[in-house]
Coordinates of C-alpha atoms in Angstrom, one line a residue:
Chain Z
M1 CA 11.2 -10.6 -70.8
P2 CA 11.5 -13.8 -73.1
R3 CA 9.8 -12.8 -77.0
P4 CA 6.6 -14.1 -77.9
D5 CA 6.4 -17.7 -80.3
T6 CA 3.6 -16.8 -81.2
R7 CA 1.6 -19.7 -84.0
T8 CA -1.8 -19.0 -85.9
T9 CA -4.4 -21.5 -85.3
R10 CA -6.8 -22.6 -88.0
W11 CA -8.6 -19.0 -87.8
G12 CA -6.1 -16.9 -88.1
E13 CA -5.5 -16.1 -84.5
G14 CA -1.9 -16.1 -83.2
M15 CA -1.2 -17.9 -79.7
D16 CA 2.2 -16.9 -77.9
L17 CA 3.2 -20.2 -76.9
I18 CA 6.0 -18.4 -74.7
A19 CA 5.0 -19.3 -71.0
R20 CA 6.0 -16.2 -68.8
P21 CA 4.2 -13.9 -66.0
S22 CA 0.4 -13.8 -66.5
H23 CA 0.7 -15.1 -69.8
V24 CA 0.2 -18.9 -69.5
A25 CA 0.8 -21.3 -72.0
A26 CA 1.1 -25.0 -72.4
T27 CA 1.7 -27.3 -74.6
V28 CA 1.4 -31.1 -75.7
R29 CA 2.0 -33.3 -78.3
V30 CA -0.9 -35.2 -80.5
P31 CA -0.2 -37.3 -83.3
L32 CA -2.2 -37.1 -86.2
A33 CA -2.4 -40.3 -87.9
R34 CA -4.9 -39.0 -90.6
P35 CA -5.8 -36.7 -92.1
E36 CA -9.7 -36.8 -90.9
D37 CA -7.8 -36.5 -86.9
V38 CA -7.0 -33.0 -88.1
M39 CA -11.3 -32.5 -88.0
A40 CA -11.1 -34.6 -85.5
W41 CA -9.3 -32.0 -83.0
L42 CA -10.8 -29.1 -84.4
C43 CA -14.3 -30.0 -83.3
L44 CA -12.8 -31.0 -80.1
C45 CA -11.8 -27.8 -79.1
E46 CA -14.5 -26.2 -80.7
A47 CA -16.5 -28.4 -78.1
L48 CA -14.2 -27.5 -75.2
A49 CA -13.3 -23.9 -75.7
G50 CA -14.9 -22.4 -79.1
G51 CA -17.9 -21.3 -77.4
F52 CA -19.0 -18.7 -75.0
T53 CA -21.0 -21.5 -73.5
S54 CA -17.7 -24.2 -74.0
P55 CA -16.5 -25.5 -70.3
L56 CA -13.0 -23.9 -70.4
T57 CA -15.0 -20.5 -72.2
R58 CA -17.7 -20.6 -69.3
A59 CA -14.9 -20.9 -66.9
G60 CA -12.4 -18.3 -67.9
R61 CA -14.6 -15.8 -69.2
H62 CA -17.7 -15.8 -66.7
E63 CA -16.6 -17.6 -63.5
G64 CA -13.2 -16.4 -64.4
T65 CA -12.1 -12.7 -65.8
L66 CA -10.2 -13.9 -68.7
F67 CA -10.7 -12.0 -72.6
R68 CA -10.4 -15.3 -74.3
V69 CA -9.0 -19.5 -73.1
R70 CA -7.8 -20.3 -76.5
L71 CA -7.2 -24.2 -77.0
A72 CA -5.9 -25.0 -80.5
L73 CA -4.4 -27.4 -82.9
L74 CA -1.0 -26.2 -84.4
P75 CA 0.4 -27.5 -87.3
G76 CA 3.9 -29.3 -86.4
T77 CA 4.7 -31.6 -88.3
A78 CA 3.0 -34.6 -91.1
E79 CA 2.7 -36.8 -88.0
E80 CA 1.9 -34.8 -85.0
A81 CA 0.6 -31.5 -84.6
V82 CA 0.2 -29.4 -81.0
L83 CA -2.6 -28.6 -78.8
A84 CA -1.8 -25.5 -77.2
L85 CA -3.9 -24.1 -74.4
T86 CA -3.3 -20.3 -73.6
F87 CA -4.8 -17.4 -71.9
T88 CA -3.9 -14.2 -70.4
T89 CA -4.5 -12.6 -67.1
S90 CA -2.9 -9.3 -65.2
G91 CA -0.9 -10.5 -62.7
R92 CA -4.0 -9.4 -59.8
S93 CA -6.4 -12.0 -61.6
E94 CA -3.8 -14.5 -62.6
A95 CA -3.8 -16.6 -59.3
A96 CA -7.9 -16.8 -59.5
N97 CA -8.0 -16.9 -63.2
T98 CA -5.7 -20.6 -63.8
R99 CA -7.2 -21.7 -60.2
T100 CA -10.5 -21.6 -62.4
V101 CA -9.4 -22.6 -65.1
L102 CA -7.8 -25.7 -63.6
R103 CA -10.8 -27.0 -61.9
A104 CA -12.3 -26.6 -65.5
L105 CA -9.6 -28.6 -66.8
T106 CA -9.4 -31.4 -64.3
E107 CA -13.5 -32.1 -64.7
L108 CA -12.9 -32.6 -68.5
A109 CA -9.9 -35.1 -68.2
D110 CA -12.0 -36.8 -65.5
R111 CA -15.2 -36.7 -66.6
G112 CA -14.2 -38.9 -70.6
E113 CA -17.1 -38.6 -72.0
V114 CA -18.0 -35.1 -74.5
G115 CA -21.4 -35.7 -74.6
A116 CA -23.0 -35.6 -78.1
P117 CA -25.4 -32.4 -77.6
Q118 CA -22.3 -30.4 -76.8
W119 CA -20.2 -32.3 -79.4
E120 CA -22.6 -32.0 -82.2
S121 CA -23.4 -28.3 -81.0
A122 CA -19.4 -27.6 -81.3
A123 CA -19.3 -29.1 -84.8
R124 CA -22.4 -27.2 -86.0
R125 CA -20.5 -23.5 -85.0
L126 CA -17.0 -25.6 -86.7
A127 CA -19.0 -25.3 -89.4
T128 CA -20.2 -21.7 -89.3
R129 CA -16.3 -21.0 -88.7
M130 CA -15.0 -22.5 -91.3
A131 CA -17.5 -20.5 -93.5
T132 CA -17.6 -17.5 -91.8
T133 CA -13.6 -17.2 -91.8
D134 CA -11.3 -15.3 -94.4
P135 CA -9.3 -18.2 -96.7
L136 CA -6.3 -19.6 -96.0
P137 CA -3.0 -16.7 -96.5
P138 CA -0.5 -18.7 -99.2
H139 CA 2.4 -19.4 -97.0
S140 CA 0.2 -19.9 -94.0
T141 CA 1.6 -23.7 -92.4
W142 CA -1.8 -24.6 -92.2
R143 CA -1.7 -24.7 -96.2
R144 CA 0.3 -28.2 -95.9
P145 CA -0.6 -32.2 -96.1
P146 CA -1.6 -32.9 -93.9
Y147 CA -3.5 -29.8 -92.5
D148 CA -4.6 -28.7 -95.3
A149 CA -6.8 -31.9 -96.5
Y150 CA -10.4 -31.6 -97.2
L151 CA -12.3 -31.1 -94.4
D152 CA -15.4 -32.4 -95.2
D153 CA -18.9 -31.3 -93.7
P154 CA -18.5 -30.7 -89.9
V155 CA -21.8 -31.9 -88.7
A156 CA -22.8 -34.3 -91.2
W157 CA -19.1 -36.0 -89.7
A158 CA -19.7 -35.8 -86.7
T159 CA -22.8 -37.4 -85.9
R160 CA -20.7 -40.6 -87.1
T161 CA -17.6 -40.3 -86.1
R162 CA -17.1 -40.0 -81.6
P163 CA -14.6 -37.4 -80.1
P164 CA -10.9 -38.2 -81.3
E165 CA -9.5 -41.2 -78.9
G166 CA -7.4 -40.2 -76.3
H167 CA -8.1 -36.7 -75.3
R168 CA -8.2 -36.6 -72.1
Q169 CA -4.9 -37.7 -72.1
R170 CA -3.4 -35.1 -73.7
L171 CA -5.7 -32.7 -71.2
A172 CA -4.4 -34.3 -68.4
E173 CA -0.9 -33.6 -70.1
I174 CA -1.4 -29.6 -70.3
L175 CA -3.2 -29.9 -66.4
R176 CA -0.1 -31.2 -65.6
A177 CA 1.6 -28.5 -66.8
L178 CA -0.6 -25.8 -65.0
S179 CA -0.7 -27.5 -61.9
A180 CA 3.3 -26.9 -61.9
R181 CA 3.2 -23.1 -63.3
R182 CA 0.4 -22.4 -60.3
A183 CA 2.9 -24.7 -58.0
G184 CA 5.6 -22.4 -58.6
A185 CA 3.4 -19.7 -59.0
E186 CA 2.3 -20.3 -55.0
G187 CA 6.2 -21.1 -54.2
E188 CA 7.0 -17.8 -55.0
A189 CA 4.2 -16.1 -53.2
C190 CA 5.1 -17.2 -50.2
Chain J
M1 CA -17.3 -7.6 -110.0
S2 CA -16.6 -5.7 -107.7
A3 CA -18.1 -4.7 -104.3
R4 CA -21.9 -6.5 -103.2
H5 CA -24.7 -5.6 -104.9
I6 CA -27.1 -4.5 -102.1
R7 CA -30.6 -4.1 -102.5
E8 CA -32.1 -2.3 -99.7
V9 CA -35.5 -3.5 -97.6
E10 CA -36.4 -0.4 -95.8
P11 CA -33.6 2.6 -95.1
G12 CA -30.9 1.5 -93.5
I13 CA -31.3 -2.1 -93.9
G14 CA -30.0 -3.5 -96.6
W15 CA -29.1 -7.7 -98.2
S16 CA -26.9 -9.2 -100.9
E17 CA -27.9 -12.8 -101.8
Q18 CA -25.4 -15.5 -100.0
R19 CA -26.1 -19.1 -101.6
G20 CA -24.6 -21.9 -98.8
D21 CA -25.7 -22.8 -95.6
T22 CA -24.1 -19.8 -93.7
G23 CA -25.4 -16.1 -93.6
A24 CA -25.0 -12.9 -91.4
L25 CA -26.2 -10.8 -89.9
A26 CA -24.8 -7.5 -88.9
L27 CA -25.7 -4.5 -87.0
V28 CA -23.9 -1.1 -86.7
F29 CA -25.0 1.6 -84.3
P30 CA -23.2 5.1 -83.6
A31 CA -21.5 4.1 -80.2
G32 CA -17.8 4.6 -80.8
F33 CA -15.3 6.1 -78.7
A34 CA -16.4 9.4 -81.0
A35 CA -20.4 9.8 -79.0
E36 CA -18.0 9.0 -75.4
G37 CA -18.1 12.5 -74.8
A38 CA -15.3 14.0 -72.7
G39 CA -14.2 12.1 -69.7
R40 CA -15.6 9.0 -70.5
P41 CA -12.8 7.3 -71.9
G42 CA -13.3 3.4 -72.1
L43 CA -17.4 4.2 -71.9
A44 CA -18.4 2.9 -75.8
H45 CA -15.7 -0.1 -75.3
F46 CA -17.2 -1.2 -71.5
T47 CA -20.4 -0.6 -72.9
E48 CA -20.4 -3.6 -75.6
H49 CA -18.7 -6.1 -73.6
M50 CA -22.0 -5.2 -70.9
V51 CA -24.3 -5.8 -73.6
M52 CA -23.1 -9.0 -75.4
A53 CA -22.5 -10.1 -71.6
P54 CA -24.7 -13.5 -70.5
S55 CA -28.5 -12.5 -69.3
G56 CA -28.5 -14.3 -66.4
R57 CA -26.7 -17.7 -65.7
G58 CA -28.6 -19.6 -67.9
M59 CA -25.8 -17.8 -70.6
E60 CA -27.9 -16.0 -72.9
P61 CA -28.2 -15.6 -75.7
Y62 CA -25.2 -17.9 -76.4
A63 CA -26.6 -21.1 -75.1
S64 CA -29.4 -21.2 -77.6
L65 CA -27.1 -19.3 -80.2
E66 CA -23.8 -21.6 -79.9
A67 CA -25.9 -25.0 -79.7
A68 CA -27.5 -24.5 -83.2
G69 CA -24.5 -23.8 -84.3
F70 CA -24.1 -19.3 -84.2
L71 CA -21.8 -17.0 -83.9
L72 CA -21.6 -14.2 -82.0
D73 CA -18.9 -10.6 -82.3
A74 CA -19.3 -7.2 -81.1
T75 CA -16.6 -4.4 -82.2
T76 CA -16.3 -0.9 -81.5
R77 CA -14.7 1.5 -83.1
R78 CA -14.1 5.4 -83.6
D79 CA -17.4 6.4 -84.8
H80 CA -19.6 3.0 -84.3
M81 CA -20.3 -0.8 -82.5
T82 CA -20.6 -3.1 -85.1
I83 CA -22.2 -7.1 -83.7
T84 CA -22.2 -9.5 -86.2
V85 CA -24.4 -13.1 -85.4
S86 CA -23.6 -15.8 -88.4
G87 CA -24.9 -19.6 -88.3
P88 CA -27.0 -21.8 -90.5
Q89 CA -29.2 -20.2 -92.4
G90 CA -32.2 -22.7 -91.5
S91 CA -32.7 -21.8 -88.2
F92 CA -31.8 -17.7 -88.5
L93 CA -34.9 -15.9 -87.7
D94 CA -34.8 -17.4 -84.4
A95 CA -31.4 -16.6 -84.2
V96 CA -32.3 -12.6 -85.0
A97 CA -35.1 -13.0 -82.6
A98 CA -32.4 -14.5 -79.4
L99 CA -30.0 -11.4 -80.7
V100 CA -32.7 -8.7 -81.0
A101 CA -33.9 -9.8 -77.6
H102 CA -31.0 -9.6 -75.9
L103 CA -30.2 -6.3 -76.9
A104 CA -33.5 -5.4 -75.5
N105 CA -33.1 -6.2 -72.4
L106 CA -30.2 -4.8 -70.6
D107 CA -30.5 -6.6 -66.8
R108 CA -27.3 -8.0 -66.0
P109 CA -26.6 -9.8 -63.0
E110 CA -24.5 -8.9 -60.2
G111 CA -20.4 -8.2 -60.0
T112 CA -21.1 -8.3 -64.3
A113 CA -19.3 -5.0 -63.7
D114 CA -16.5 -5.6 -61.7
R115 CA -15.9 -8.9 -64.3
Q116 CA -16.2 -6.8 -67.3
A117 CA -13.4 -4.0 -66.4
E118 CA -11.2 -6.9 -65.1
I119 CA -12.1 -8.9 -68.2
I120 CA -11.3 -5.7 -70.6
R121 CA -8.2 -5.2 -68.7
N122 CA -6.8 -9.0 -70.1
E123 CA -8.8 -8.0 -73.4
V124 CA -5.7 -5.5 -73.9
L125 CA -3.1 -7.2 -72.7
D126 CA -4.5 -10.3 -74.3
K127 CA -4.0 -8.5 -78.0
T128 CA -1.2 -6.6 -77.1
R129 CA 1.0 -9.8 -75.9
L130 CA 1.6 -7.7 -72.8
A131 CA 2.6 -4.9 -74.2
P132 CA 0.0 -2.0 -73.7
E133 CA 2.1 0.3 -74.8
S134 CA 3.5 -0.5 -77.9
D135 CA 2.5 -0.1 -80.9
T136 CA 0.0 -2.7 -81.1
W137 CA -2.9 -0.2 -80.6
R138 CA -1.7 2.1 -80.0
R139 CA 0.2 3.9 -83.3
W140 CA 0.0 7.9 -84.9
V141 CA 1.9 9.1 -87.3
P142 CA 3.2 11.9 -89.0
T143 CA 1.4 13.6 -92.0
P144 CA 2.1 17.8 -93.5
D145 CA -0.9 18.7 -90.9
G146 CA 0.7 17.5 -87.9
P147 CA 0.3 13.4 -86.0
V148 CA -2.7 11.4 -86.8
G149 CA -3.6 8.9 -84.6
L150 CA -4.0 5.1 -85.6
D151 CA -5.3 5.1 -82.2
H152 CA -7.0 2.9 -79.6
D153 CA -6.2 4.8 -77.0
P154 CA -10.0 5.0 -75.4
I155 CA -9.9 1.3 -74.7
T156 CA -5.7 1.3 -74.1
S157 CA -6.0 3.9 -71.1
P158 CA -8.8 2.9 -68.9
A159 CA -7.5 -0.4 -68.8
L160 CA -3.9 0.6 -68.1
A161 CA -5.2 2.7 -65.7
G162 CA -6.9 -0.1 -63.3
S163 CA -10.7 -0.8 -63.2
V164 CA -12.3 2.4 -64.9
G165 CA -16.0 0.8 -65.1
H166 CA -19.0 3.5 -66.4
A167 CA -20.8 1.2 -63.9
D168 CA -23.2 3.9 -63.5
A169 CA -23.5 5.2 -67.3
W170 CA -23.1 2.5 -69.4
R171 CA -26.6 1.3 -69.2
A172 CA -27.8 5.0 -70.6
F173 CA -25.1 5.1 -72.8
A174 CA -26.8 2.3 -74.2
A175 CA -29.9 3.2 -74.2
E176 CA -29.7 6.0 -75.8
H177 CA -26.5 4.2 -78.5
V178 CA -27.7 1.4 -79.3
R179 CA -30.5 1.1 -80.1
P180 CA -32.3 -1.8 -82.7
D181 CA -34.5 1.0 -84.0
R182 CA -31.5 3.2 -85.1
C183 CA -29.1 1.4 -86.6
A184 CA -27.7 0.1 -90.1
V185 CA -28.1 -3.5 -90.6
G186 CA -26.3 -5.5 -93.3
L187 CA -27.3 -9.2 -94.2
A188 CA -25.8 -11.3 -95.8
V189 CA -28.5 -14.3 -96.2
D190 CA -30.5 -16.5 -99.5
P191 CA -33.6 -15.1 -99.7
G192 CA -35.0 -18.4 -100.9
R193 CA -34.3 -19.2 -96.9
V194 CA -34.2 -15.8 -94.7
R195 CA -36.5 -13.6 -96.6
P196 CA -34.8 -10.0 -95.5
E197 CA -38.8 -9.1 -94.5
D198 CA -38.8 -11.4 -92.0
V199 CA -35.4 -9.7 -90.4
A200 CA -36.6 -6.6 -90.3
S201 CA -40.3 -7.3 -89.3
L202 CA -38.1 -8.7 -85.9
L203 CA -36.3 -5.7 -85.8
G204 CA -39.4 -3.7 -85.0
P205 CA -40.3 0.1 -85.8
R206 CA -37.1 1.8 -87.2
E207 CA -36.6 5.2 -87.4
S208 CA -35.5 6.6 -90.6
P209 CA -32.1 7.2 -91.1
R210 CA -32.6 10.3 -93.6
D211 CA -28.4 10.4 -94.8
G212 CA -26.6 7.6 -92.7
S213 CA -25.3 7.7 -89.2
R214 CA -24.6 11.5 -89.0
E215 CA -28.2 12.2 -89.5
W216 CA -28.2 10.5 -85.8
G217 CA -25.3 12.4 -83.6
T218 CA -22.5 10.8 -84.6
E219 CA -20.4 13.9 -85.2
P220 CA -16.7 13.1 -87.4
T221 CA -14.0 13.5 -84.8
T222 CA -10.5 14.7 -86.1
F223 CA -8.6 11.6 -83.6
R224 CA -5.4 13.1 -82.6
P225 CA -2.9 11.9 -80.1
A226 CA -3.8 11.1 -76.6
T227 CA -1.6 10.1 -74.5
S228 CA 2.3 11.5 -75.3
G229 CA 4.0 14.4 -75.5
P230 CA 4.0 16.8 -77.9
M231 CA 6.5 16.1 -81.3
D232 CA 6.9 18.8 -84.2
F233 CA 7.6 16.3 -87.5
R234 CA 7.5 19.5 -90.0
A235 CA 10.8 20.0 -87.9
A236 CA 11.8 16.8 -88.8
G237 CA 12.3 18.0 -92.5
S238 CA 11.9 15.6 -95.2
R239 CA 14.3 12.7 -94.5
A240 CA 13.1 9.8 -92.3
A241 CA 13.0 11.4 -88.6
C242 CA 13.4 9.4 -85.1
F243 CA 9.8 8.1 -83.7
R244 CA 10.6 5.2 -81.0
A245 CA 7.9 7.4 -78.8
A246 CA 5.1 7.4 -80.9
G247 CA 6.1 4.0 -81.6
V248 CA 7.5 2.9 -85.1
R249 CA 9.2 0.0 -85.3
R250 CA 10.0 -0.4 -88.7
H251 CA 10.9 1.1 -92.1
E252 CA 7.9 1.6 -93.6
I253 CA 5.5 3.7 -96.0
V254 CA 3.4 6.0 -94.3
V255 CA 0.0 7.1 -96.9
P256 CA -2.3 9.3 -94.7
V257 CA -5.7 9.1 -95.4
V258 CA -7.1 12.2 -94.6
D259 CA -10.3 12.5 -97.1
D260 CA -11.9 9.8 -95.0
G261 CA -14.9 9.0 -97.2
P262 CA -15.5 5.7 -99.0
S263 CA -13.9 7.2 -102.0
G264 CA -10.7 8.7 -100.3
Q265 CA -10.1 5.5 -98.8
A266 CA -10.2 4.0 -102.0
S267 CA -7.4 6.3 -104.0
A268 CA -5.5 5.9 -101.0
L269 CA -5.8 1.8 -101.7
V270 CA -5.5 2.5 -105.6
A271 CA -2.2 4.7 -104.5
G272 CA -1.2 1.8 -101.4
H273 CA -1.1 -0.9 -104.1
L274 CA 1.0 1.1 -106.4
L275 CA 3.8 2.2 -103.9
A276 CA 4.3 -1.7 -102.7
S277 CA 4.6 -2.8 -106.3
R278 CA 6.9 -0.2 -107.1
A279 CA 8.6 -1.0 -103.8
A280 CA 8.6 -4.8 -104.8
T281 CA 10.3 -3.7 -107.8
V282 CA 13.0 -1.4 -106.6
H283 CA 13.8 -4.0 -103.8
R284 CA 13.0 -7.3 -105.8
R285 CA 11.0 -8.5 -103.6
R286 CA 7.0 -10.0 -103.6
P287 CA 5.5 -6.6 -102.6
A288 CA 4.3 -6.3 -99.0
P289 CA 1.3 -6.3 -97.5
L290 CA -0.8 -2.4 -97.7
R291 CA -2.3 -2.4 -93.9
Y292 CA -5.2 0.4 -93.3
G293 CA -5.3 1.4 -89.7
L294 CA -4.1 0.0 -86.5
F295 CA -6.6 -3.2 -88.1
D296 CA -6.5 -3.0 -91.7
E297 CA -9.8 -3.1 -91.8
W298 CA -11.1 -1.4 -94.9
F299 CA -14.5 1.4 -95.8
S300 CA -15.0 0.0 -91.7
E301 CA -15.3 3.6 -90.3
S302 CA -14.4 7.1 -90.4
G303 CA -11.6 8.9 -89.9
P304 CA -8.2 10.2 -90.8
T305 CA -5.4 7.2 -90.4
A306 CA -3.0 6.2 -92.3
L307 CA -2.3 3.1 -94.7
T308 CA 1.5 2.0 -93.8
I309 CA 3.7 -0.3 -96.3
A310 CA 6.3 -2.1 -94.6
L311 CA 9.5 -1.6 -96.3
P312 CA 12.2 -5.0 -96.4
A313 CA 13.7 -5.2 -93.1
D314 CA 17.1 -4.6 -94.4
F315 CA 15.7 -1.6 -96.2
G316 CA 18.4 1.4 -95.6
P317 CA 17.0 4.9 -96.3
E318 CA 20.0 6.5 -95.5
A319 CA 21.4 5.4 -98.4
H320 CA 18.4 5.1 -100.3
E321 CA 15.2 7.3 -99.4
D322 CA 16.1 10.1 -101.7
V323 CA 15.7 7.0 -104.9
L324 CA 12.7 5.4 -103.6
L325 CA 11.1 8.7 -102.7
R326 CA 11.1 9.6 -106.2
C327 CA 10.0 6.6 -107.7
L328 CA 7.7 6.1 -105.7
R329 CA 6.0 9.2 -106.0
A330 CA 5.8 9.7 -109.7
A331 CA 2.6 9.8 -111.1
P332 CA 1.7 7.1 -112.7
H333 CA -0.1 6.4 -116.4
P334 CA -3.3 6.3 -116.1
D335 CA -3.6 1.9 -117.4
V336 CA -1.4 1.8 -114.3
T337 CA -3.6 3.7 -112.0
A338 CA -6.8 1.6 -113.4
R339 CA -5.4 -1.8 -113.3
A340 CA -4.3 -0.7 -109.4
R341 CA -7.9 0.0 -109.1
E342 CA -9.1 -3.5 -110.3
H343 CA -6.5 -5.3 -108.4
V344 CA -7.6 -4.0 -105.2
S345 CA -11.4 -3.7 -106.7
E346 CA -11.1 -7.9 -106.8
Q347 CA -9.0 -7.7 -102.5
W348 CA -12.3 -5.8 -101.2
R349 CA -14.6 -8.1 -103.2
R350 CA -13.2 -11.1 -101.4
R351 CA -12.4 -9.6 -98.5
T352 CA -16.0 -9.7 -98.1
A353 CA -17.0 -13.0 -99.5
T354 CA -17.9 -14.3 -96.5
A355 CA -21.7 -14.3 -95.2
S356 CA -19.8 -12.1 -92.0
A357 CA -17.7 -9.9 -93.1
G358 CA -20.4 -9.1 -96.4
A359 CA -23.1 -8.5 -94.0
R360 CA -20.8 -6.3 -91.4
S361 CA -19.3 -4.5 -95.3
I362 CA -23.2 -3.5 -95.6
A363 CA -24.3 -2.3 -93.0
Q364 CA -21.0 -0.2 -92.3
A365 CA -21.5 1.3 -95.8
L366 CA -25.4 2.0 -95.0
F367 CA -24.1 3.3 -92.0
A368 CA -21.9 5.4 -93.8
G369 CA -24.7 6.8 -96.1
R370 CA -22.8 5.5 -99.2
P371 CA -24.0 2.5 -100.5
G372 CA -22.3 1.9 -103.9
D373 CA -19.0 0.0 -104.2
P374 CA -16.2 2.1 -103.2
F375 CA -13.7 2.2 -106.0
A376 CA -16.5 2.9 -109.4
D377 CA -14.8 6.6 -109.1
V378 CA -11.4 6.5 -108.5
D379 CA -10.0 9.4 -109.4
P380 CA -7.0 8.9 -111.2
A381 CA -6.0 12.7 -109.7
R382 CA -6.9 12.1 -106.1
V383 CA -4.4 8.6 -106.6
A384 CA -1.6 10.8 -107.5
R385 CA -2.3 13.5 -104.7
H386 CA -2.1 10.5 -101.9
L387 CA 1.1 9.0 -103.7
E388 CA 2.6 12.6 -103.5
T389 CA 2.7 13.3 -99.7
I390 CA 3.5 9.8 -98.4
T391 CA 6.6 9.4 -96.2
V392 CA 8.9 6.5 -95.1
W393 CA 10.1 5.9 -91.9
E394 CA 12.8 4.8 -89.9
E395 CA 13.0 3.0 -85.9
C396 CA 15.8 5.4 -85.2

């Protein structure tokens, strides 16, 4: 059994990035041109998987049987972060849950635009999350540039800013990684 | 300044001022594992999932709450279940009304029970990193009086055993134990924007909790390990023993917390801070963080547990244990105890600074029937007694 490689999200949650049976993990690198990009990806992750009504969580928890689908920006270098999607599922529900998340991801990658209502409600939840999360611990990787950049009021910011360019491409890369895993799992099952 | 100043709108509904755009409401119900009764492990957690599941395809209450920026959270512990809603104070009363309406309606779509049973199984796998038998959620540590559980077994065991749904029992459990008229309520709001009286009005008429939760039928329980075989801790003698079976994976200082009232917990935390500082001095390292119980939640629940402090990975107990123990167990000067109390009290203030943590701390304090500052009456003699009972445990 491979050892977990856990990294911490902005909200203090651990994400294990080592994919293995019963644990799905896919990552993609995300360029960070400006500190503001951190806010953009935090808001996008909130829109897609942060709430129970977000498309990925809705698919995983309300159509499937996942406790949580995590999509989060994780610190990498100063110019490049890691966008990671993970979920944990029992062996008996893995195939069905992976299929459900893949379907939702495909819709997101095909659809393109994140709608204005979805974007703005995500910003409101992001503001709540920022206000109700404990301060980052001193040794967190989030306490270094550009991840420690001052985060503006997300609600005001989201009204003048659109979702980050290229998010469809990143989601498509995650989709390809998950599709390959699913194909492998089905091949083994045969 | 240490704890929040709690004002009560009426018995069982407390609030404190929270500036800024975000407020929070926490409801603490006497619906923990202790209320499950014999032969129904997992019922409380399963009920939490069913109560919090959407009531229909419209995804209520999540659709309206999340669109407005609210976050909803629920946890089940030994003696209580906590539901917290936090979000913009501008639309706070609407959110409270939506939550109260959801709690009053226990109709759930067909298939919800089966789905939630599998979700719970996946939750345990997720939170224990695919190792539910590990110490992440199920530990117990030795004390002079026998093992004390840091045990989340009522969740872990049913999940490991398979799909135990309690599909027929949860509604009656919820109707008896998850009632807005019989819960402790914590509010962290700006009273200029959200009047606590209006929140109380939305919660409806209430039964008066005369003396905290124990008046509502939840008796404190002594938790003992439910799944592992018997272990004779007294036979282990004074030196560190082998506790792989119990899940001890590292060298650590263990402080048994047997006196589980707020002042007992507070004195254990003060002792823990002294121990971390002393160990850091001995090892010339930065003080290790304290871990209270399994989840490091302070003053959250009653019941015996343990406070642990990790020792450095290269700590060699064979050679140093006696010296270390003598140092750790020494009675502190009263001034040192007073400074430690100030330090831990300040940590508690920081921990409860956000609206959601503040609301939870208020509700849990009212639930326990002790809304005062838990660090106000820390007894130095009690701190010294905690120091005398510590043990250093090692993996073998």
